[in-house]
Each structure stands twice: as C-alpha cells, then as structure tokens.
Coordinates of C-alpha atoms and ligand atoms in Angstrom, one line a residue:
M291 CA -69.1 8.6 51.0
F292 CA -68.2 12.1 52.0
M293 CA -64.8 11.9 50.3
R294 CA -66.3 10.6 47.1
K295 CA -69.0 13.3 47.0
S296 CA -66.5 16.0 47.7
A297 CA -64.2 14.8 45.0
A298 CA -67.1 14.7 42.6
A299 CA -68.1 18.2 43.6
I300 CA -64.5 19.4 43.0
A301 CA -64.5 17.7 39.6
V302 CA -67.8 19.5 38.6
L303 CA -66.4 22.8 39.9
A304 CA -63.3 22.4 37.9
L305 CA -65.3 21.5 34.8
T306 CA -67.4 24.6 35.1
G307 CA -64.4 26.8 35.8
V308 CA -65.4 27.4 39.4
V309 CA -62.1 27.2 41.4
S310 CA -63.4 27.1 44.9
A311 CA -66.6 27.8 46.8
S312 CA -67.8 28.2 50.4
A313 CA -71.1 29.5 51.6
A314 CA -70.1 33.2 51.2
T315 CA -67.1 33.1 48.9
V316 CA -66.9 31.7 45.3
T317 CA -63.9 32.0 43.1
A318 CA -64.2 31.4 39.3
K319 CA -62.1 31.8 36.2
G320 CA -63.3 33.6 33.1
T321 CA -61.9 34.2 29.6
G322 CA -62.5 37.0 27.1
V323 CA -60.9 37.9 23.8
G324 CA -58.7 41.1 23.9
K325 CA -56.9 42.8 21.0
D326 CA -53.8 40.5 21.4
G327 CA -55.4 37.2 22.4
D328 CA -57.2 35.8 25.4
I329 CA -57.6 37.7 28.6
K330 CA -58.0 35.3 31.6
V331 CA -59.2 36.4 35.0
Q332 CA -59.9 34.9 38.3
V333 CA -62.8 36.6 40.2
T334 CA -63.6 36.1 43.8
F335 CA -67.3 36.8 44.7
K336 CA -68.2 37.4 48.3
D337 CA -71.9 37.4 49.4
G338 CA -72.9 37.4 45.7
K339 CA -70.7 40.5 44.8
I340 CA -67.3 40.9 43.1
N341 CA -64.7 41.1 45.8
A342 CA -61.4 40.8 43.9
I343 CA -60.2 40.2 40.4
K344 CA -56.9 38.7 39.5
V345 CA -55.7 39.0 35.9
L346 CA -54.1 35.6 35.1
Q347 CA -53.2 36.2 31.5
Q348 CA -53.1 39.1 29.0
R349 CA -50.8 40.2 26.2
E350 CA -52.3 43.7 25.5
N351 CA -50.2 46.7 24.8
P352 CA -48.9 47.7 28.2
V353 CA -49.3 51.5 27.8
L354 CA -52.6 51.6 25.8
S355 CA -54.3 49.0 28.0
R356 CA -52.9 50.1 31.4
K357 CA -56.2 51.6 32.6
V358 CA -58.2 48.5 31.7
F359 CA -56.3 46.6 34.4
T360 CA -56.3 49.5 36.9
D361 CA -59.2 51.9 36.6
L362 CA -61.7 49.7 34.7
K363 CA -60.9 46.8 37.0
R364 CA -61.4 49.1 40.1
D365 CA -64.8 50.3 38.7
V366 CA -66.0 46.8 37.9
I367 CA -65.4 45.9 41.6
R368 CA -66.8 49.2 42.9
T369 CA -70.0 48.9 40.9
N370 CA -70.2 45.1 40.8
S371 CA -71.0 45.5 37.2
V372 CA -69.6 45.1 33.7
D373 CA -72.1 47.6 32.3
L374 CA -69.4 50.2 32.0
D375 CA -67.9 52.4 29.3
V376 CA -64.8 50.9 27.6
I377 CA -61.5 52.8 28.1
S378 CA -61.3 54.8 24.9
G379 CA -58.3 53.9 22.8
A380 CA -58.4 50.4 24.4
T381 CA -61.8 49.3 23.2
F382 CA -60.9 45.6 22.4
S383 CA -58.8 45.2 25.6
S384 CA -61.7 46.6 27.7
R385 CA -64.3 44.4 26.1
G386 CA -62.1 41.4 26.5
F387 CA -61.6 42.1 30.2
L388 CA -65.3 42.8 30.8
D389 CA -66.2 39.6 28.9
A390 CA -63.8 37.6 31.0
V391 CA -65.4 38.9 34.3
K392 CA -68.9 38.3 32.9
N393 CA -67.8 34.7 31.9
A394 CA -66.5 34.1 35.5
A395 CA -69.7 35.5 37.0
R396 CA -71.8 33.2 34.8
K397 CA -69.7 30.2 35.9
A398 CA -70.1 31.2 39.6
K399 CA -73.8 31.8 39.0
V400 CA -73.5 35.3 40.3
K401 CA -75.8 38.0 38.9
L402 CA -74.0 41.3 38.3
S403 CA -75.5 44.7 38.5
A404 CA -77.0 46.1 35.3
N405 CA -76.4 49.8 36.0
G406 CA -72.6 50.3 36.6
R407 CA -72.5 53.5 34.6
A408 CA -75.2 55.2 36.8
K409 CA -73.5 54.1 40.0
L410 CA -70.1 55.5 38.8
K411 CA -71.8 58.8 37.8
A412 CA -73.3 59.1 41.3
A413 CA -69.8 58.5 42.9
G414 CA -68.4 61.5 41.0
S415 CA -64.8 62.8 40.9
N416 CA -62.9 64.4 43.8
L417 CA -60.5 66.6 41.7
A418 CA -60.4 70.3 42.8
P419 CA -62.2 72.4 40.1
V420 CA -59.6 75.2 40.2
Q421 CA -55.9 74.4 40.5
D422 CA -52.8 76.7 40.4
Y423 CA -49.5 75.7 38.8
D424 CA -46.4 77.5 37.5
V425 CA -46.6 75.5 34.2
V426 CA -49.5 73.6 32.6
V427 CA -48.5 71.2 29.9
I428 CA -51.3 70.0 27.6
G429 CA -50.9 66.6 25.8
A430 CA -49.0 63.7 27.2
G431 CA -47.0 62.5 24.2
G432 CA -43.3 62.8 23.9
A433 CA -43.3 66.6 23.7
G434 CA -45.5 66.9 26.7
F435 CA -43.5 64.6 28.9
S436 CA -40.3 66.3 27.9
A437 CA -41.7 69.7 28.7
A438 CA -43.2 68.6 32.0
I439 CA -40.0 66.9 33.2
E440 CA -37.8 69.8 32.2
A441 CA -40.2 72.4 33.8
H442 CA -40.2 70.4 37.0
N443 CA -36.4 70.2 37.0
A444 CA -36.1 73.9 36.5
G445 CA -38.0 74.4 39.7
A446 CA -41.6 74.8 38.5
K447 CA -44.8 73.3 39.9
V448 CA -46.1 71.6 36.8
V449 CA -49.1 69.5 35.7
L450 CA -49.5 67.4 32.6
I451 CA -53.0 67.0 31.3
E452 CA -54.2 64.5 28.7
K453 CA -57.6 64.1 27.2
M454 CA -57.4 60.4 26.5
P455 CA -57.6 57.8 29.2
Q456 CA -54.0 56.8 28.4
V457 CA -50.8 58.7 27.8
G458 CA -48.6 58.4 24.7
G459 CA -50.4 59.8 21.7
N460 CA -48.7 59.3 18.4
S461 CA -45.4 59.2 20.2
L462 CA -46.4 55.8 21.7
I463 CA -47.3 54.1 18.4
S464 CA -44.5 55.6 16.4
G465 CA -41.4 53.6 15.4
A466 CA -39.7 56.3 17.5
E467 CA -36.4 56.5 15.7
M468 CA -34.6 59.7 16.4
N469 CA -32.1 61.6 14.3
A470 CA -29.0 62.9 16.0
A471 CA -25.9 63.7 14.0
R472 CA -22.6 62.6 15.6
N473 CA -24.4 60.1 17.8
W474 CA -22.4 57.4 19.6
I475 CA -23.4 54.6 17.1
Q476 CA -22.2 56.4 13.9
P477 CA -18.5 55.7 14.5
R478 CA -19.2 52.0 15.0
L479 CA -20.7 52.0 11.5
G480 CA -17.8 54.0 10.0
I481 CA -19.9 57.2 9.7
L482 CA -17.5 59.9 10.7
D483 CA -18.4 62.9 8.6
D484 CA -21.9 63.8 9.9
S485 CA -22.7 67.1 11.6
A486 CA -25.6 69.2 12.9
E487 CA -25.2 71.4 9.9
R488 CA -25.7 68.5 7.5
H489 CA -28.8 67.4 9.5
A490 CA -30.2 70.9 9.4
D491 CA -29.5 71.1 5.7
D492 CA -31.2 67.8 4.9
T493 CA -34.2 68.9 7.0
F494 CA -34.5 72.3 5.3
K495 CA -34.2 70.8 1.8
G496 CA -36.5 67.9 2.7
G497 CA -39.2 70.4 3.5
D498 CA -38.6 72.3 0.2
A499 CA -37.1 75.3 2.0
K500 CA -40.4 76.1 3.7
G501 CA -39.2 75.4 7.3
D502 CA -37.7 78.2 9.5
P503 CA -33.9 78.0 9.3
A504 CA -33.4 79.3 12.9
V505 CA -35.8 76.7 14.3
I506 CA -34.2 73.9 12.2
K507 CA -30.8 74.9 13.4
T508 CA -32.0 74.6 17.0
L509 CA -33.5 71.2 16.2
A510 CA -30.3 69.9 14.7
Q511 CA -28.0 71.3 17.4
G512 CA -30.2 70.1 20.3
A513 CA -30.6 66.6 18.9
L514 CA -27.5 64.9 20.4
P515 CA -27.9 66.5 23.8
A516 CA -31.6 65.5 23.8
A517 CA -30.7 61.9 22.8
K518 CA -28.1 61.7 25.6
W519 CA -30.7 63.1 28.0
A520 CA -33.2 60.5 26.9
R521 CA -30.5 57.7 27.3
D522 CA -28.8 58.8 30.5
Y523 CA -31.6 60.6 32.4
I524 CA -34.9 59.2 31.2
G525 CA -33.4 55.7 30.8
V526 CA -34.4 55.0 27.2
R527 CA -32.5 52.0 25.7
Y528 CA -31.3 52.1 22.1
E529 CA -30.2 49.3 19.8
P530 CA -26.4 49.2 20.3
D531 CA -25.2 48.5 16.8
N532 CA -27.7 49.8 14.2
L533 CA -29.2 53.1 12.9
F534 CA -32.0 53.8 10.5
F535 CA -31.3 55.5 7.2
F536 CA -34.5 57.4 6.6
G537 CA -35.4 58.8 3.2
G538 CA -34.2 62.3 2.4
H539 CA -31.2 62.1 4.8
S540 CA -27.6 62.3 3.5
R541 CA -26.3 60.2 6.4
K542 CA -27.5 57.3 8.4
R543 CA -28.3 59.0 11.8
A544 CA -31.5 57.8 13.4
L545 CA -31.2 56.0 16.8
I546 CA -33.5 53.0 17.3
P547 CA -35.2 52.5 20.6
V548 CA -35.3 48.9 21.9
G549 CA -38.4 47.3 20.6
Q550 CA -38.5 49.7 17.7
T551 CA -41.6 51.6 19.0
G552 CA -42.4 54.5 21.2
T553 CA -43.4 52.2 24.1
E554 CA -39.8 52.3 25.2
Y555 CA -39.9 56.1 25.5
I556 CA -43.4 56.5 27.0
T557 CA -43.0 53.8 29.7
K558 CA -39.7 55.5 30.7
F559 CA -41.2 59.0 30.6
S560 CA -44.2 57.8 32.7
A561 CA -41.9 56.2 35.2
K562 CA -39.7 59.4 35.4
A563 CA -42.8 61.6 35.8
A564 CA -44.0 59.4 38.7
E565 CA -40.6 59.4 40.3
L566 CA -40.6 63.2 40.2
G567 CA -44.1 63.5 41.5
I568 CA -45.5 65.3 38.4
P569 CA -49.3 64.9 38.3
V570 CA -50.4 63.4 35.0
I571 CA -54.2 63.8 34.7
T572 CA -55.8 61.7 32.0
D573 CA -59.4 62.0 30.7
M574 CA -58.9 65.8 31.0
K575 CA -59.6 67.7 27.8
A576 CA -58.3 71.2 27.2
E577 CA -61.2 73.2 25.7
E578 CA -60.0 76.9 25.8
L579 CA -56.9 78.9 26.7
I580 CA -57.5 81.6 29.3
K581 CA -56.0 85.0 28.7
T582 CA -55.5 87.6 31.4
D583 CA -54.2 91.1 30.6
G584 CA -53.0 89.9 27.2
R585 CA -51.1 86.8 28.4
V586 CA -52.1 83.2 28.4
S587 CA -52.7 82.4 32.1
G588 CA -54.3 79.1 32.1
V589 CA -56.6 76.6 30.5
K590 CA -60.2 75.6 30.8
C591 CA -60.7 71.8 30.7
T592 CA -63.5 69.3 31.0
M593 CA -63.6 65.8 32.4
K594 CA -66.8 63.8 31.9
G595 CA -68.8 67.0 31.5
K596 CA -67.4 68.8 34.5
V597 CA -65.4 72.0 34.1
Y598 CA -61.9 72.4 35.6
T599 CA -59.6 75.4 35.5
F600 CA -55.8 75.1 35.5
N601 CA -54.1 78.4 36.2
A602 CA -50.5 78.8 34.9
K603 CA -48.2 81.5 36.4
G604 CA -45.4 81.0 33.9
G605 CA -47.1 79.6 30.9
V606 CA -49.1 77.0 29.1
V607 CA -47.2 74.5 26.9
L608 CA -49.2 73.1 24.0
A609 CA -48.0 69.6 23.2
T610 CA -51.2 68.3 21.7
G611 CA -49.9 66.8 18.5
G612 CA -51.3 67.1 15.0
F613 CA -54.7 66.7 13.3
G614 CA -54.1 63.6 11.1
A615 CA -57.0 61.6 12.8
N616 CA -59.5 64.4 12.1
A617 CA -60.6 63.6 8.5
A618 CA -62.7 66.8 8.1
M619 CA -59.8 69.0 9.2
V620 CA -57.3 67.2 6.9
K621 CA -59.7 67.6 4.0
K622 CA -60.2 71.3 4.8
Y623 CA -56.5 72.1 4.5
A624 CA -55.5 69.4 2.0
P625 CA -58.6 68.7 -0.2
D626 CA -56.8 65.9 -2.1
L627 CA -56.5 63.8 1.0
D628 CA -60.2 62.8 1.2
E629 CA -62.2 59.9 2.6
R630 CA -60.1 57.3 0.6
F631 CA -57.3 57.7 3.1
K632 CA -57.0 55.9 6.4
T633 CA -54.7 57.3 9.1
T634 CA -51.7 55.9 11.0
D635 CA -52.5 58.2 13.9
A636 CA -53.6 57.7 17.5
P637 CA -57.3 58.6 18.0
G638 CA -56.5 61.8 20.0
T639 CA -54.7 63.4 17.1
T640 CA -57.7 65.6 16.3
G641 CA -56.2 69.1 16.3
E642 CA -58.8 71.1 18.2
A643 CA -56.0 72.7 20.3
L644 CA -54.7 74.3 17.1
Y645 CA -57.9 76.4 16.9
M646 CA -57.5 77.1 20.7
A647 CA -54.1 78.5 20.0
E648 CA -55.4 80.5 17.0
R649 CA -58.2 82.0 19.2
A650 CA -55.5 83.0 21.7
G651 CA -53.6 85.0 19.0
A652 CA -51.1 82.5 17.6
Q653 CA -50.6 82.1 13.9
L654 CA -51.2 78.7 12.2
V655 CA -48.8 78.2 9.3
N656 CA -48.1 75.5 6.7
M657 CA -51.5 73.8 7.5
Q658 CA -51.8 72.6 3.9
Y659 CA -48.8 70.3 4.2
V660 CA -50.1 66.9 5.3
Q661 CA -47.8 63.9 5.0
T662 CA -48.9 60.4 4.0
Y663 CA -46.7 57.6 5.2
P664 CA -46.1 55.4 2.1
I665 CA -46.0 51.9 3.7
C666 CA -49.1 51.2 5.7
D667 CA -51.5 48.3 6.3
P668 CA -54.3 48.4 3.7
V669 CA -56.8 47.1 6.2
S670 CA -56.2 49.3 9.3
G671 CA -54.2 52.2 7.9
T672 CA -51.5 51.7 10.6
I673 CA -47.8 51.9 9.7
E674 CA -46.2 48.5 8.8
L675 CA -43.2 48.7 11.1
I676 CA -42.4 45.1 9.9
A677 CA -41.7 46.6 6.4
D678 CA -39.0 48.9 7.9
T679 CA -36.7 46.4 6.1
R680 CA -37.0 49.0 3.3
F681 CA -34.3 50.9 5.1
D682 CA -31.9 47.9 4.8
G683 CA -32.6 47.0 1.2
A684 CA -36.2 45.7 0.8
I685 CA -37.6 46.8 -2.6
L686 CA -40.9 48.2 -3.6
I687 CA -42.7 46.6 -6.6
N688 CA -46.0 47.1 -8.2
Q689 CA -48.7 44.6 -9.3
E690 CA -46.8 44.1 -12.5
G691 CA -43.7 43.1 -10.6
K692 CA -41.7 46.3 -11.5
R693 CA -39.8 48.7 -9.3
F694 CA -41.1 52.2 -9.7
V695 CA -39.4 54.6 -7.2
E696 CA -36.2 54.9 -5.1
E697 CA -37.0 53.0 -1.9
L698 CA -35.2 55.6 0.2
G699 CA -36.8 58.6 -1.4
R700 CA -38.9 61.1 0.5
R701 CA -42.2 59.9 2.0
D702 CA -44.2 62.3 -0.2
V703 CA -42.4 61.2 -3.3
I704 CA -42.9 57.4 -2.6
S705 CA -46.5 58.0 -1.5
H706 CA -47.4 59.8 -4.8
A707 CA -45.6 57.1 -6.8
I708 CA -47.5 54.3 -5.1
L709 CA -50.9 56.0 -5.7
K710 CA -50.0 56.1 -9.5
Q711 CA -49.5 52.3 -9.6
T712 CA -52.3 49.7 -10.4
G713 CA -54.7 49.7 -7.6
G714 CA -52.9 52.4 -5.7
Y715 CA -50.8 50.0 -3.7
C716 CA -47.4 48.3 -3.8
W717 CA -45.6 45.2 -2.5
V718 CA -42.6 45.4 -0.2
L719 CA -40.2 42.4 -0.9
W720 CA -37.1 41.3 1.1
N721 CA -35.2 38.2 1.9
D722 CA -33.5 36.7 5.0
R723 CA -30.3 38.5 4.3
I724 CA -32.0 41.9 4.7
G725 CA -34.2 40.5 7.6
A726 CA -31.1 39.5 9.5
I727 CA -30.0 43.2 9.6
S728 CA -33.5 44.8 10.3
K729 CA -34.8 42.1 12.6
T730 CA -38.3 43.5 12.1
V731 CA -40.2 40.2 12.1
E732 CA -38.7 39.4 15.5
A733 CA -39.4 43.0 16.7
H734 CA -43.1 43.0 15.6
P735 CA -44.5 39.5 16.1
D736 CA -48.0 41.0 16.5
E737 CA -47.9 42.6 13.0
F738 CA -46.5 39.4 11.5
D739 CA -49.4 37.4 13.1
A740 CA -52.1 39.9 12.0
F741 CA -50.8 40.5 8.4
T742 CA -50.2 36.8 7.6
K743 CA -53.7 36.0 9.0
N744 CA -55.5 38.8 7.0
G745 CA -53.8 38.0 3.7
T746 CA -51.6 41.1 3.6
M747 CA -48.3 39.3 4.0
T748 CA -46.6 35.9 3.4
V749 CA -43.2 34.2 3.8
C750 CA -42.0 31.9 1.0
K751 CA -38.9 29.8 0.2
D752 CA -38.9 30.9 -3.4
L753 CA -40.1 33.6 -5.8
A754 CA -42.6 31.2 -7.5
C755 CA -44.5 31.1 -4.2
I756 CA -44.3 34.9 -3.8
A757 CA -45.7 35.2 -7.4
R758 CA -48.6 32.9 -6.6
F759 CA -49.4 34.8 -3.4
T760 CA -49.2 38.3 -4.9
K761 CA -50.6 37.3 -8.3
I762 CA -47.6 39.1 -9.9
P763 CA -46.5 37.5 -13.2
Q764 CA -43.7 35.2 -12.2
E765 CA -41.3 36.0 -15.1
S766 CA -41.7 39.7 -14.4
L767 CA -40.9 39.2 -10.7
E768 CA -37.9 37.1 -11.4
A769 CA -36.6 39.6 -14.0
T770 CA -36.9 42.4 -11.5
V771 CA -35.1 40.4 -8.8
S772 CA -32.3 39.4 -11.2
R773 CA -31.9 43.0 -12.3
V774 CA -31.6 44.1 -8.6
N775 CA -29.0 41.3 -8.1
S776 CA -27.0 42.7 -11.0
M777 CA -26.9 46.2 -9.5
T778 CA -26.1 45.7 -5.8
G779 CA -23.8 48.0 -3.9
K780 CA -23.7 51.7 -3.5
G781 CA -23.8 53.8 -6.7
N782 CA -24.9 50.8 -8.9
D783 CA -28.6 51.2 -9.2
K784 CA -29.0 52.5 -12.7
D785 CA -32.8 52.5 -12.5
F786 CA -33.7 54.5 -9.4
H787 CA -30.3 55.4 -7.8
H788 CA -30.9 53.7 -4.4
R789 CA -28.8 55.9 -2.2
A790 CA -27.6 53.2 0.2
G791 CA -27.2 50.6 -2.6
L792 CA -29.3 47.6 -3.5
V793 CA -28.9 44.3 -1.6
D794 CA -28.6 40.9 -3.2
L795 CA -32.0 39.1 -3.3
S796 CA -30.9 35.8 -4.9
Q797 CA -31.4 33.6 -1.9
G798 CA -34.7 33.1 0.1
K799 CA -36.6 32.9 2.3
Y800 CA -38.6 35.8 0.9
Y801 CA -41.1 38.0 2.7
V802 CA -43.7 40.2 1.0
V803 CA -46.3 42.6 2.4
K804 CA -48.9 44.7 0.6
A805 CA -48.8 48.4 1.4
V806 CA -50.7 51.7 0.8
P807 CA -50.1 55.3 1.9
S808 CA -52.0 56.6 4.9
I809 CA -52.3 60.0 6.5
H810 CA -49.5 60.3 9.0
H811 CA -48.1 63.7 10.0
T812 CA -49.4 67.2 9.8
M813 CA -46.4 69.5 9.2
G814 CA -48.4 72.7 9.8
G815 CA -49.3 74.2 13.1
V816 CA -48.5 77.0 15.6
R817 CA -45.7 79.3 14.4
I818 CA -42.9 79.3 17.0
N819 CA -39.5 80.8 17.5
P820 CA -36.4 78.8 18.6
K821 CA -37.4 79.4 22.2
A822 CA -40.6 77.5 21.6
Q823 CA -42.7 80.6 22.1
A824 CA -45.9 80.9 20.1
L825 CA -45.9 83.8 17.6
D826 CA -48.7 85.8 16.1
A827 CA -49.1 86.8 12.5
E828 CA -46.7 89.8 13.0
G829 CA -44.1 87.6 14.5
R830 CA -44.7 88.9 18.0
V831 CA -44.6 86.5 21.0
V832 CA -48.0 85.5 22.4
P833 CA -47.1 85.9 26.1
G834 CA -47.5 82.8 28.2
L835 CA -48.0 80.4 25.3
Y836 CA -45.4 77.8 24.3
A837 CA -45.7 75.0 21.8
A838 CA -43.7 71.9 21.0
G839 CA -43.9 68.8 18.8
E840 CA -46.3 68.1 16.0
V841 CA -48.6 70.9 17.1
T842 CA -46.0 73.4 15.8
G843 CA -45.7 74.3 12.1
V844 CA -42.3 75.7 11.1
T845 CA -39.8 72.9 11.5
H846 CA -40.6 70.4 8.6
G847 CA -41.8 72.7 5.8
T848 CA -43.7 70.7 3.2
N849 CA -42.5 67.3 4.3
R850 CA -41.1 65.9 7.6
L851 CA -38.1 63.6 7.2
G852 CA -38.3 60.2 9.0
G853 CA -36.7 60.3 12.4
N854 CA -37.2 64.0 12.8
A855 CA -40.5 63.8 14.8
Y856 CA -38.8 62.4 17.9
T857 CA -36.0 64.9 17.6
D858 CA -38.5 67.7 17.3
I859 CA -40.6 66.6 20.4
L860 CA -37.6 66.0 22.6
V861 CA -35.7 69.2 21.6
F862 CA -38.6 71.6 21.7
G863 CA -40.4 69.9 24.5
R864 CA -37.4 70.4 26.7
I865 CA -36.9 74.0 25.6
A866 CA -40.6 74.9 26.1
G867 CA -40.7 73.3 29.6
E868 CA -37.6 75.0 30.7
N869 CA -38.5 78.5 29.3
A870 CA -42.1 78.3 30.8
A871 CA -40.5 77.4 34.2
W872 CA -38.2 80.4 33.9
E873 CA -41.0 82.7 33.1
A874 CA -42.9 81.4 36.2
A875 CA -39.8 82.0 38.3
S876 CA -39.4 85.6 37.0
R877 CA -43.1 86.3 37.8
R878 CA -43.0 85.0 41.4
Ligands
ADP1080 P1 -46.2 64.9 20.0 O1 -45.5 63.9 19.1 O2 -46.1 66.2 19.5 O3 -45.7 64.7 21.4 P2 -48.4 63.2 20.4 O4 -49.5 62.8 19.4 O5 -47.5 62.1 20.8 O6 -47.7 64.5 20.0 O7 -49.1 63.6 21.8 C1 -50.1 64.6 21.8 C2 -51.1 64.2 22.9 O8 -52.0 65.3 23.2 C3 -52.0 63.0 22.7 O9 -51.9 62.1 23.7 C4 -53.4 63.6 22.6 O10 -54.4 62.8 23.0 C5 -53.2 64.8 23.5 N1 -54.2 65.9 23.2 C6 -54.7 66.4 22.0 N2 -55.6 67.4 22.1 C7 -55.8 67.5 23.5 C8 -56.6 68.4 24.2 N3 -57.5 69.2 23.7 N4 -56.5 68.3 25.6 C9 -55.7 67.4 26.2 N5 -54.9 66.5 25.5 C10 -54.9 66.6 24.2

C-alpha cells in the first residue's frame, strides 16, 4: 500500500513540476521566457521561503544578462520575492528569470513576498561614499577597459565606473572588427602594400578632411600594436584567415574577432580586469566632474539616489561613448535625423557626459556629424550583422529590383541612397557562394531566427521564390542578377564600380534581408590631442581630463569608416590610461 501511494505521489509531483518534497523543504522547477528562449530554473524552498535557485537552462547574451543570474538571483533569494526591478538593459532576460521563479513557487504552492523592492531599499548599499584613486575611468566599454587596464599596468590605483548594470556599452553589441594596417592576416590574403600612412589617409579622406591629422596619425600608427596587445595580452581571438573590407578603405584591413561581435573583447576585458583586481562598479552614474584649483580632480556620481565621490589624483578618463541613443540630443545637433530613425546603439549611449566635459571647460566639436548605419533591422533598428555578406559581394537592390549604389561605398553615402529609394529601404541579396566566405548565418543564428520569423528575411533555392517573398518584379530581379553575373571580378562593375569586384550570383541558395539606415555613431565630441588630453576652445589642455573612444570628436571628421571605432577605443583608451597614470605618479 505504502509503495503504491508513494509512487502515485511521486507521479503527481512530477506532473506538477515539483521535484521533491519533505516537511520543510520543497524543490520545484519553473519556466519563463527570456530574450533568447526559455529560462528554466529549479528552486528549493525551505520553511516556505526560497533557499536556493539553480538555473537549469538559459541562452541569454552572457554579458548583457550576467547580472540577472548573479545579482537579481541573489536579491530574489534575499527578499523571497519576485517583486523586483528588472536589470536595465536586460529587461526580457530579467522578466523570464523572475517568471520562472514565480512559476516554480506556484507549483510548490509557496507564497512569495509582495514587497521585494522595499526590502532591498531597507538593506541599502555598503560602498564608501568617498573614495580616493589615482585614475578614475568613466564608462566600461572598450575604451574604458583599455584605459583602466593600462593605467593599472602603469602603476596607478584605478577604478572603472559604469552607469548601467552591465558593462560593454556599444563596444559589446558592435561587430567589433578592427582596422590595423600591416596586420598578420594581410600577407595570407596577398595584401602586401598596406601601411599606417594609407590607413591614415583613408580615415582623413573618409571624414571629408574634418578630422585632426595628428590624432589620425596616432590612431593609424597605434593600430597594430593595439591589436597585438588585444591578441597577446588581453586574449582576444581573431578569425585566422579572413579580414573585413569596410567601405571607404583602400585596403582590406579589419581584423574580425571570433563570433563577429564585441562579446569576445568584453568578456576578455572583464576577465583581465578581474585578474588584475581593478574594481568595476556598475549602476554608478557619473553626474559631474569635480574641479580643484583649475584641474579635474574627481567625479561626483550617484547610485540609486545616493551620492558618491571618486577623487582622482592623476586624472579622470572619460570613456562614456556617444549620444546616438538620445533622440533629443541627436535632433538638436542633426535636425534631419528626427523621430523617424531608430538606433543601433546600447541604451547607455545618451551623451550626458559630453555636457559634463563642456562644463569642465572642454570644447565639443563636430557634434553635427551623426552617422547612420545603412543596413539595419527595420523592426528593432539594430545592425544586421547577418548582412555583413555585403563585404564579400552581397548586392543592394531596391523594391524595383535595381542596384542603386556601390555596396562598398561610405556608410553615409549608402544610407542617403537607401533613403531615396521607394519606401526608404533596400534588400540585401547574396547566395551560398558569398555565404561560404562570410559565414554570417552560422555566426549569427539568433538574427537568422528573429529575422526569418518576423518576415524581414528568407532563404530560397531560386530567384522566383526571392521575388515572391520581396514582391520585387521577377524579370527585373533576374535582369539585375544576370547583369551582375556579366560584370564579376575587380574593375568590371560598369554601373557602380564595386571596388572589390562583384561576385557571381548565378547559383542559389539565395538569401535576402530587408534593411533600413539607423542612427549609429556620433562623430563629434570632446576635442583631444594625440595624448588623449581634453582641450578647451583655445586648444589648451584641460588639466586632469582625458577622453577616449566615441566620446571624442576629432578622429573621424564627418564620417567614421567601418572598423575604425575599435581601433579608436583601443589606441586612445590605452594612451589615456597610461598618461593619466603618469600624471598621478608625477603628483605623488
Ligand atoms: P566606447 O566605444 O567609446 O568604448 P561604449 O559605448 O562602448 O563606448 O561604452 C561607453 C560606456 O559608458 C557605456 O557602457 C555607457 O553605459 C557608459 N556611460 C555613459 N555615460 C555614463 C555616465 N554618465 N556614467 C557612467 N557610465 C556612463
């Protein structure tokens, strides 16, 4: 009798998702839906309260969602509640996790507390309100990590502060290719005549001669040492046999990180900062630079309404990125880029630190130059990394099925050309031959999933099927593809002079994705010199203030070339960190 009853009880428990139960302890499984699929947890309840949570399954972005499975999980247990704020920047992952815990509680018939937020507030934070450092770095993207690590290695006591709950900024979600002339892959591809001078020349011309030649020279010359530092010291892995040929460059020179996103850099940067013992404080927003006797000597910050002061003996490095996610600020400086435009940028890219720098005496320059990225998802505004096949021969066609621009042209040129087409969008078309080189579908399975589900993208065995999906007239599509096939190879594109040469598209499978331009990079920002020191309107150094990365405004002129953001953040992040550390040492 006992055996039967117990087996039946186990069957019921299994059916309801309750894994095991004793008088005081119940363990149950729960499921919630995250950003990238189901999140499954196993929760152990002891005496009617959450005692432990084991995450059984989740496929969320590891950097963006990290705090969901550390801090949020800790707070759920601490408060016995799912009534908590989501981790900003990881809203869907947070909700999925909280729902999974709720689901488990329901199955275990445990009532959770309804006031987790209030309990957390009462617990408070134990960070010291005033802290002293040699170097304070603001913004934990690629520039901030580079600066903090180099400052530390030059002997400084350094802290890295970040307003978002997670590190990474735009550097994380970027494709993260990095230009470096004379890199180790170029000879394997037969590219033997590149040089830092050519790279500098392309960058200066690509920005319509509005960049500062001395800063650009430093960028181009520092590129290869920075890439080797990233590879050999930080541990960044690059694709061994391919480079990107971004628009506006005269040579193929952009290194591609494994996975083709900034996750490779940011996970390695975070690991290095942890190894070196550099404190990285998230949820800490810089509000105002502090000046003492004419020099920047620290920064006032806030965390959840509480004020913290970080004093900096050597200097403050601003590495706070651009302002592309601040629609009002974009419109203020570039009135044409109004509400119609979405953005590719991370939510923290809101530019308030630029005004902080201005109030501290730095000059803001080139603020009107805002770059749209031409090939973005019409639904979310994010970059379609899957369509990076464009760099290996994918063509751009309009709703009438016609090519209308050189596919390797500058971002601003392509963006403006797309906006002039019917509906203000275009289609990116490629075949397996190109896909085998780019491997973007394999590299970005999440995009493939999302775009094919939301009707932005499809795969077809022939052009008739592509015509049906896109509603492009079939004869026109076929005529364009035959014309491309008749002009393949370098120097043969009579229509738009494709600089790398068109690729044969006669064989399927075919892939097509719809694309629109989206606000991407803000070229303007703090005026700096080649030492990454902030300058005022008269060109004088603002003592104690350094800036690196997208927050600066003299590198890219009117238009940043692809692959130059990562070069910028690594080269000038390193310079800023090292110089601020030296300044601290000289003031000890
Ligand atoms: P870059 O490419 O120049 O390194 P990113 O966009 O990758 O720039 O990183 C900038 C980081 O700075 C982002 O993580 C952003 O959230 C952070 N940030 C921006 N403004 C502030 C601020 N006021 N206080 C602290 N962090 C900030």
